Amino acid sequence: QVQLVESGGGLVQAGGSLRLSCAASGSMFGIAAMGWYRQSPGKQREWVARITNDGSTNYVDSVKGRFSISRDNAKNTVYLQMNSLKPEDTAVYYCNAIRVVGGVYEYWGQGTQVTVSS
């Protein structure tokens, strides 16, 4: 099992920045990638960014150039630096981890609210 705990959400004005953190605990064996998703009221959960074990990163088009995902392997923590925030970035942000040993397993955090005011 992997436990994920997000932090760093809050209220920020448009154009501002926030940094989300996701601290992972438990067995990290076989965890191939970690990432961030978000969900706004009335919308489906949307993938935002991913970082793999080799450090490769990918982003949804709407955040490219504004968001940056990184990881600190020593701390088992993944970060999402969010700059130039827009009201449409308002959502609950969820951390995700994927294990690919003996099948594919996904783990989720409880989410952290990000609210961007105009």
Tab-separated table of C-alpha atoms in Angstrom:
chain	number	residue	atom	x	y	z
A	1	GLN	CA	0.000	0.000	0.000
A	2	VAL	CA	0.988	3.576	-0.630
A	3	GLN	CA	-0.417	6.506	1.292
A	4	LEU	CA	-0.430	9.926	-0.351
A	5	VAL	CA	-0.958	13.180	1.517
A	6	GLU	CA	-1.315	16.453	-0.377
A	7	SER	CA	-0.719	19.903	1.021
A	8	GLY	CA	-0.189	23.430	-0.197
A	9	GLY	CA	-3.596	24.320	-1.562
A	10	GLY	CA	-5.321	27.578	-0.786
A	11	LEU	CA	-6.797	30.787	-2.124
A	12	VAL	CA	-4.762	32.904	-4.508
A	13	GLN	CA	-5.466	35.751	-6.885
A	14	ALA	CA	-5.251	35.278	-10.619
A	15	GLY	CA	-1.640	35.535	-11.743
A	16	GLY	CA	-0.364	34.215	-8.443
A	17	SER	CA	1.494	31.032	-7.582
A	18	LEU	CA	1.104	28.012	-5.353
A	19	ARG	CA	3.203	24.938	-4.755
A	20	LEU	CA	1.471	21.680	-3.981
A	21	SER	CA	3.254	18.845	-2.223
A	22	CYS	CA	2.440	15.148	-2.169
A	23	ALA	CA	4.178	13.092	0.489
A	24	ALA	CA	4.164	9.353	-0.143
A	25	SER	CA	4.621	6.710	2.512
A	26	GLY	CA	4.514	2.946	2.562
A	27	SER	CA	6.110	0.654	0.021
A	28	MET	CA	7.333	2.555	-3.010
A	29	PHE	CA	8.478	-0.652	-4.740
A	30	GLY	CA	7.208	-0.759	-8.301
A	31	ILE	CA	5.904	2.795	-8.335
A	32	ALA	CA	6.529	3.811	-11.944
A	33	ALA	CA	5.047	7.285	-11.993
A	34	MET	CA	3.406	9.904	-9.844
A	35	GLY	CA	1.238	12.737	-10.928
A	36	TRP	CA	-1.498	15.226	-10.311
A	37	TYR	CA	-5.137	15.302	-11.322
A	38	ARG	CA	-7.790	17.909	-10.646
A	39	GLN	CA	-11.553	18.030	-10.463
A	40	SER	CA	-13.829	21.036	-10.627
A	41	PRO	CA	-17.476	20.952	-9.526
A	42	GLY	CA	-19.637	19.280	-12.142
A	43	LYS	CA	-16.647	18.127	-14.186
A	44	GLN	CA	-14.777	14.873	-14.563
A	45	ARG	CA	-11.407	14.403	-12.943
A	46	GLU	CA	-8.715	15.677	-15.310
A	47	TRP	CA	-5.105	14.597	-15.563
A	48	VAL	CA	-2.728	17.541	-15.085
A	49	ALA	CA	0.885	16.362	-14.924
A	50	ARG	CA	3.014	13.244	-14.505
A	51	ILE	CA	6.605	12.453	-13.646
A	52	THR	CA	8.102	9.021	-14.205
A	53	ASN	CA	10.931	7.242	-12.435
A	54	ASP	CA	13.398	8.388	-15.056
A	55	GLY	CA	12.359	11.988	-14.542
A	56	SER	CA	10.315	12.374	-17.693
A	57	THR	CA	7.475	14.848	-17.341
A	58	ASN	CA	4.240	15.409	-19.215
A	59	TYR	CA	1.540	18.051	-18.897
A	60	VAL	CA	-1.952	18.676	-20.135
A	61	ASP	CA	-1.874	21.415	-22.760
A	62	SER	CA	-3.780	23.899	-20.607
A	63	VAL	CA	-0.983	24.103	-18.001
A	64	LYS	CA	2.113	23.825	-20.190
A	65	GLY	CA	4.500	26.673	-19.520
A	66	ARG	CA	2.761	27.530	-16.246
A	67	PHE	CA	2.980	24.376	-14.103
A	68	SER	CA	6.048	22.324	-13.288
A	69	ILE	CA	6.146	18.893	-11.657
A	70	SER	CA	9.207	17.681	-9.777
A	71	ARG	CA	10.155	15.056	-7.222
A	72	ASP	CA	12.481	14.610	-4.279
A	73	ASN	CA	13.221	10.900	-4.146
A	74	ALA	CA	14.922	11.140	-0.768
A	75	LYS	CA	11.705	12.519	0.719
A	76	ASN	CA	9.306	10.467	-1.445
A	77	THR	CA	7.624	13.744	-2.278
A	78	VAL	CA	6.277	15.119	-5.527
A	79	TYR	CA	5.665	18.816	-6.084
A	80	LEU	CA	3.513	20.803	-8.452
A	81	GLN	CA	4.652	24.382	-8.890
A	82	MET	CA	1.771	26.385	-10.301
A	83	ASN	CA	2.484	29.842	-11.706
A	84	SER	CA	0.336	32.367	-13.556
A	85	LEU	CA	-2.751	30.805	-12.056
A	86	LYS	CA	-6.102	31.385	-13.711
A	87	PRO	CA	-9.640	31.147	-12.305
A	88	GLU	CA	-10.161	28.054	-14.463
A	89	ASP	CA	-7.411	26.313	-12.485
A	90	THR	CA	-9.756	26.279	-9.500
A	91	ALA	CA	-10.281	22.654	-8.481
A	92	VAL	CA	-9.504	19.986	-5.955
A	93	TYR	CA	-6.058	18.671	-6.829
A	94	TYR	CA	-5.320	15.000	-6.250
A	95	CYS	CA	-1.992	13.225	-6.096
A	96	ASN	CA	-1.735	9.893	-7.893
A	97	ALA	CA	0.773	7.045	-7.899
A	98	ILE	CA	0.896	4.078	-10.245
A	99	ARG	CA	2.410	0.733	-9.324
A	100	VAL	CA	3.164	-1.678	-12.177
A	101	VAL	CA	4.259	-4.818	-10.355
A	102	GLY	CA	1.914	-7.790	-10.544
A	103	GLY	CA	-0.631	-5.676	-12.356
A	104	VAL	CA	-1.420	-1.998	-12.475
A	105	TYR	CA	-2.507	-0.332	-9.260
A	106	GLU	CA	-3.406	3.272	-8.637
A	107	TYR	CA	-3.278	5.157	-5.368
A	108	TRP	CA	-4.885	8.490	-4.575
A	109	GLY	CA	-4.540	11.179	-1.984
A	110	GLN	CA	-7.455	12.926	-0.321
A	111	GLY	CA	-7.089	16.084	-2.384
A	112	THR	CA	-6.282	19.709	-1.678
A	113	GLN	CA	-8.435	22.651	-2.716
A	114	VAL	CA	-7.000	25.329	-4.979
A	115	THR	CA	-9.122	28.422	-5.508
A	116	VAL	CA	-8.052	31.181	-7.889
A	117	SER	CA	-9.981	34.420	-7.638
A	118	SER	CA	-10.345	36.820	-10.545
